[in-house]
XYZ file of C-alpha atoms in Angstrom:
348
model
C 18.010 -53.372 8.606
C 17.245 -52.095 5.341
C 13.823 -51.608 6.773
C 14.772 -49.243 9.537
C 17.688 -47.741 6.994
C 14.464 -46.378 4.636
C 12.975 -45.395 7.751
C 15.098 -43.200 9.895
C 15.900 -41.691 5.954
C 12.218 -41.164 6.024
C 12.188 -39.751 8.967
C 15.317 -37.175 8.139
C 13.335 -36.534 5.312
C 10.170 -35.039 6.791
C 12.324 -33.548 9.141
C 13.566 -31.380 6.792
C 10.670 -30.689 4.921
C 9.612 -29.909 8.596
C 12.047 -27.324 8.971
C 12.346 -25.836 5.873
C 12.669 -22.015 6.068
C 10.254 -20.099 3.358
C 12.286 -18.509 0.318
C 10.626 -14.328 1.052
C 12.523 -11.974 -1.978
C 13.080 -8.607 -0.602
C 12.320 -5.456 -3.525
C 13.983 -1.777 -2.028
C 12.150 0.887 -3.877
C 14.437 3.675 -1.873
C 12.956 5.803 1.277
C 14.283 6.373 4.611
C 15.146 2.802 5.703
C 17.970 3.446 2.773
C 18.573 7.168 3.874
C 22.001 8.469 5.042
C 23.678 11.604 6.318
C 27.321 12.143 7.352
C 25.863 12.245 11.230
C 24.620 9.472 13.563
C 22.355 12.024 15.497
C 21.048 13.843 12.878
C 17.316 12.236 11.592
C 16.057 14.915 9.621
C 17.878 16.774 6.029
C 19.369 13.206 5.043
C 19.515 11.793 1.133
C 16.801 8.957 1.252
C 17.039 6.291 -1.371
C 21.262 6.080 -1.365
C 21.434 3.018 0.764
C 21.258 -1.073 -1.629
C 18.936 -3.501 -0.822
C 22.702 -5.920 -0.264
C 23.327 -3.465 2.448
C 20.239 -3.578 4.060
C 19.561 -7.261 4.070
C 23.605 -7.725 5.296
C 23.024 -4.859 8.456
C 20.120 -7.596 9.759
C 21.271 -10.848 9.566
C 19.136 -12.407 11.911
C 16.520 -12.588 8.709
C 18.434 -15.498 7.557
C 17.124 -17.339 10.474
C 14.117 -15.997 10.414
C 14.041 -17.273 6.023
C 16.006 -17.472 3.013
C 16.590 -14.041 1.307
C 17.065 -13.088 -2.142
C 17.258 -8.873 -2.722
C 15.584 -6.820 -6.086
C 16.440 -3.658 -6.340
C 13.981 -1.859 -8.253
C 13.680 1.702 -7.928
C 16.065 3.354 -5.316
C 14.373 6.982 -4.751
C 12.873 9.255 -1.896
C 8.981 7.874 -2.369
C 7.783 11.209 -2.632
C 9.088 10.929 -6.380
C 7.380 7.501 -6.731
C 5.421 7.228 -10.022
C 2.633 5.327 -12.083
C 5.652 3.560 -13.711
C 7.472 1.709 -10.298
C 3.812 1.438 -9.318
C 3.629 -0.725 -12.768
C 6.806 -2.199 -12.815
C 6.948 -3.631 -8.969
C 3.487 -4.648 -9.130
C 3.656 -6.838 -12.533
C 7.109 -8.132 -10.818
C 5.168 -8.919 -7.459
C 3.076 -11.271 -9.697
C 5.068 -12.514 -11.247
C 7.614 -13.665 -8.271
C 4.125 -14.728 -6.050
C 3.561 -16.923 -9.502
C 6.532 -18.883 -9.083
C 5.405 -21.980 -6.591
C 9.604 -21.242 -4.764
C 8.466 -17.554 -3.255
C 6.582 -17.800 -0.125
C 6.128 -14.193 0.130
C 7.145 -11.169 -0.420
C 8.991 -8.017 1.522
C 9.272 -4.420 -0.357
C 11.393 -1.306 1.531
C 9.535 1.761 1.191
C 9.873 5.381 1.936
C 7.188 6.686 4.033
C 5.688 9.475 2.213
C 3.785 7.162 -0.216
C 3.831 3.959 1.421
C 0.013 3.629 2.392
C -0.572 4.857 -1.393
C 1.694 2.275 -3.185
C 0.884 -0.898 -0.454
C -3.093 -0.143 -1.963
C -2.001 -0.462 -5.014
C -0.302 -3.692 -4.612
C -3.392 -4.843 -2.437
C -5.084 -4.332 -5.821
C -3.876 -5.553 -8.711
C -1.711 -8.380 -6.980
C -3.156 -11.752 -7.621
C -1.892 -14.228 -4.949
C -2.827 -14.791 -1.710
C 0.652 -15.029 -0.250
C 1.873 -12.810 2.236
C 2.763 -9.102 1.081
C 5.122 -6.871 3.308
C 5.322 -3.132 3.078
C 8.558 -1.597 5.164
C 10.490 1.223 5.585
C 12.024 3.902 8.313
C 11.542 6.981 9.927
C 14.785 7.617 10.976
C 17.660 6.824 8.643
C 20.208 4.028 8.067
C 23.312 5.977 9.450
C 21.210 6.885 13.032
C 21.925 5.835 16.121
C 18.278 5.073 16.829
C 17.520 4.186 12.855
C 14.395 1.846 13.507
C 15.376 0.460 10.115
C 16.812 -2.604 11.397
C 14.154 -4.232 13.531
C 10.898 -3.081 10.916
C 12.765 -4.924 7.778
C 13.160 -7.845 10.903
C 9.467 -8.104 11.624
C 8.363 -7.497 7.600
C 10.669 -11.003 6.923
C 9.045 -12.703 10.211
C 5.335 -11.512 9.083
C 6.103 -12.444 5.357
C 7.576 -15.765 6.502
C 3.909 -16.319 9.125
C 1.556 -19.149 7.641
C -0.719 -16.694 9.561
C -0.402 -13.678 6.994
C -1.663 -15.197 3.483
C -4.400 -14.371 2.194
C -4.535 -10.951 4.675
C -3.738 -8.582 1.407
C -1.374 -6.270 1.518
C 0.258 -5.595 4.756
C 2.261 -2.647 6.116
C 4.767 -3.921 9.340
C 6.182 -0.339 10.848
C 7.017 0.108 14.738
C 5.864 -3.773 15.532
C 2.395 -3.054 14.499
C 0.717 -5.005 11.604
C -1.980 -1.976 9.344
C -3.921 -3.709 5.915
C -3.172 -1.351 2.902
C -6.568 -0.738 2.938
C -6.754 1.027 6.062
C -3.182 2.571 7.420
C -2.505 6.114 7.091
C 0.444 8.144 7.521
C -0.619 10.484 10.558
C 2.534 12.214 12.001
C 5.621 13.913 10.224
C 8.516 13.050 12.342
C 7.186 10.609 14.809
C 7.615 6.575 14.598
C 4.986 5.645 15.711
C 3.187 7.302 12.377
C 1.613 3.971 10.724
C -2.031 4.060 12.200
C -5.238 2.581 11.031
C -7.597 5.215 12.615
C -10.907 3.955 11.078
C -10.649 0.626 12.204
C -7.021 -0.202 14.375
C -4.458 -1.914 14.275
C -4.863 -5.144 11.989
C -2.360 -6.795 14.395
C 1.266 -6.561 16.258
C 4.757 -8.170 16.089
C 6.301 -9.804 19.351
C 10.050 -10.600 19.537
C 9.448 -12.466 15.019
C 5.845 -13.598 16.640
C 2.914 -12.797 14.844
C -0.721 -11.893 16.163
C -3.515 -10.765 14.366
C -6.958 -8.396 15.153
C -8.792 -8.721 12.038
C -8.618 -9.730 8.636
C -9.627 -6.359 5.592
C -13.221 -6.729 4.123
C -13.609 -5.448 1.247
C -12.159 -7.440 -1.876
C -8.191 -7.697 -2.800
C -5.423 -9.947 -4.454
C -7.067 -12.753 -5.884
C -10.167 -11.043 -5.299
C -10.275 -7.754 -6.886
C -11.434 -7.005 -10.633
C -8.194 -4.835 -11.128
C -6.333 -6.565 -13.744
C -3.367 -4.461 -15.075
C -1.112 -7.244 -16.045
C -1.471 -5.801 -19.680
C -1.758 -2.088 -19.088
C 1.375 0.242 -19.390
C -0.146 3.866 -17.812
C -3.126 4.563 -15.937
C -5.456 6.903 -16.332
C -4.191 9.972 -15.321
C -6.287 11.454 -11.478
C -6.141 14.419 -9.232
C -6.975 15.794 -6.062
C -7.867 19.379 -4.970
C -8.444 20.643 -1.705
C -10.798 22.072 -0.668
C -10.670 25.483 1.814
C -12.813 28.335 2.754
C -12.890 30.930 -0.462
C -12.177 27.836 -2.658
C -14.575 29.716 -5.390
C -12.539 30.050 -8.767
C -12.649 26.251 -9.912
C -9.264 27.483 -11.999
C -7.349 24.576 -10.782
C -9.925 22.052 -11.651
C -10.125 23.230 -14.891
C -6.468 23.590 -15.863
C -6.689 19.676 -14.162
C -9.112 18.923 -16.962
C -7.934 20.991 -20.238
C -4.600 18.900 -19.331
C -5.959 15.752 -19.719
C -7.172 14.618 -15.791
C -9.957 11.972 -16.320
C -11.083 12.039 -12.285
C -10.701 14.326 -9.518
C -10.957 13.442 -6.324
C -11.613 16.150 -3.831
C -10.140 16.547 -0.287
C -13.411 18.521 1.208
C -13.763 19.715 4.308
C -16.206 17.894 7.082
C -17.415 15.109 5.980
C -16.310 16.375 2.367
C -18.304 19.137 2.539
C -17.532 21.509 -1.149
C -17.702 24.642 -1.314
C -20.594 25.853 -3.573
C -19.114 28.310 -5.989
C -16.132 24.843 -6.581
C -19.136 22.159 -6.887
C -20.997 24.894 -9.450
C -17.722 24.128 -11.295
C -16.974 20.400 -10.599
C -20.913 20.236 -11.333
C -20.157 21.709 -15.541
C -16.991 19.574 -15.746
C -18.926 16.468 -14.803
C -21.368 17.461 -17.860
C -18.464 16.901 -19.849
C -17.135 13.492 -19.038
C -15.389 14.594 -15.609
C -15.387 12.255 -13.038
C -15.513 12.959 -9.394
C -14.978 11.486 -5.981
C -15.767 13.645 -2.465
C -12.865 12.699 -0.330
C -12.306 14.212 3.035
C -9.817 16.292 4.268
C -10.334 15.322 7.790
C -8.405 12.244 9.512
C -10.898 9.974 10.091
C -14.562 9.552 9.692
C -16.444 8.966 6.308
C -17.519 9.831 3.025
C -20.905 9.443 1.537
C -22.974 12.267 -0.739
C -26.027 13.111 0.068
C -29.246 12.311 -2.374
C -28.895 15.578 -4.347
C -24.475 15.069 -5.477
C -25.189 11.498 -5.528
C -28.680 11.889 -8.244
C -25.845 14.271 -10.352
C -22.788 12.166 -10.220
C -20.916 13.045 -7.428
C -19.398 9.613 -5.465
C -18.237 9.486 -1.883
C -14.988 7.528 -0.859
C -16.688 6.243 2.169
C -14.073 5.740 4.310
C -11.167 6.202 1.935
C -8.293 9.073 2.475
C -7.905 12.034 -0.624
C -4.682 9.607 -1.903
C -6.330 6.048 -1.412
C -9.749 7.594 -3.082
C -7.188 8.571 -6.526
C -5.846 5.355 -6.175
C -8.628 3.255 -6.792
C -10.335 6.194 -8.988
C -7.426 5.454 -10.952
C -7.950 1.198 -11.324
C -11.954 2.259 -11.943
C -11.080 4.487 -14.861
C -9.160 1.274 -16.073
C -12.453 -0.370 -16.107
C -15.614 2.388 -16.879
C -15.555 6.102 -16.749
C -19.106 5.558 -15.655
C -20.260 7.125 -12.539
C -22.109 4.756 -11.876
C -19.896 2.026 -12.262
C -17.194 4.036 -10.176
C -19.522 4.338 -7.449
C -20.484 0.951 -6.985
C -17.081 0.043 -7.067
C -16.338 2.372 -3.725
C -19.483 0.643 -2.091
C -17.590 -2.436 -2.102
C -13.906 -1.763 -2.169
């Protein structure tokens, strides 16, 4: 009789272990998903970052069927106002949470304007193979067509899925999964804004079920060389936009005098820089400025020609200007040698 009793206990205990829900922490930073306006028709003109994390969680009670949920408010801002201090705070908090064996994944609610930049920063600085998912909305929480609740449901489903491990940081929007390495915002207003133009969708989510097409090949998370554990301030890097008759060089000189250590040029075509601007940059490079060539074009690859490479210009490959800036900032925490940084851009 005792043997039967112990067998029943063992079976019940095993069943509980098998069906135990994962533990997911939702970190809120604000954005449109936490936006509000005194109209359920309007999807513009709202105030971002006014709804707290508990309200977001309670608006989608179904997520508690997927996972045990805990929420924390890291910030509550319009993501256009994102800054280095919040990035470092967020990265360090995610690293602390995911080092806990009881935490299975993290979801971060975020405004869409700078989501790809935050995602890529975390992609390079988080030291865990557990799922990290950023999610937001293109329409405020008060709109009758609000996309935030479904996006949040999908993000939790993705973070709770064992197949999402070792994939780096991901974005879950509009039923699609995008890698932080490849994704960019491509439309100012449409819900179908996040796309990976050079690689395609990483996967998709259907009624909480997760399907993957590929995983990023470049180093990330635990395989990344970047560690911000003891960093409290990031190097200053700025972006210059190239255009016809871009010849004065005033902006580049002013930025350098103001402490800029690196500049990413959003060049025309495959990263072309106006010859007058290039002459100014060459002079500043001789004084220690690091210059990366990216493109204002949405897709493609940027590699410097052999002459520019000899001068120290660095190609951003398929990283857009804003992501090239993130990588250059982190590279400058390791070295200001253009040859070393060029290798970083080749790898990452």
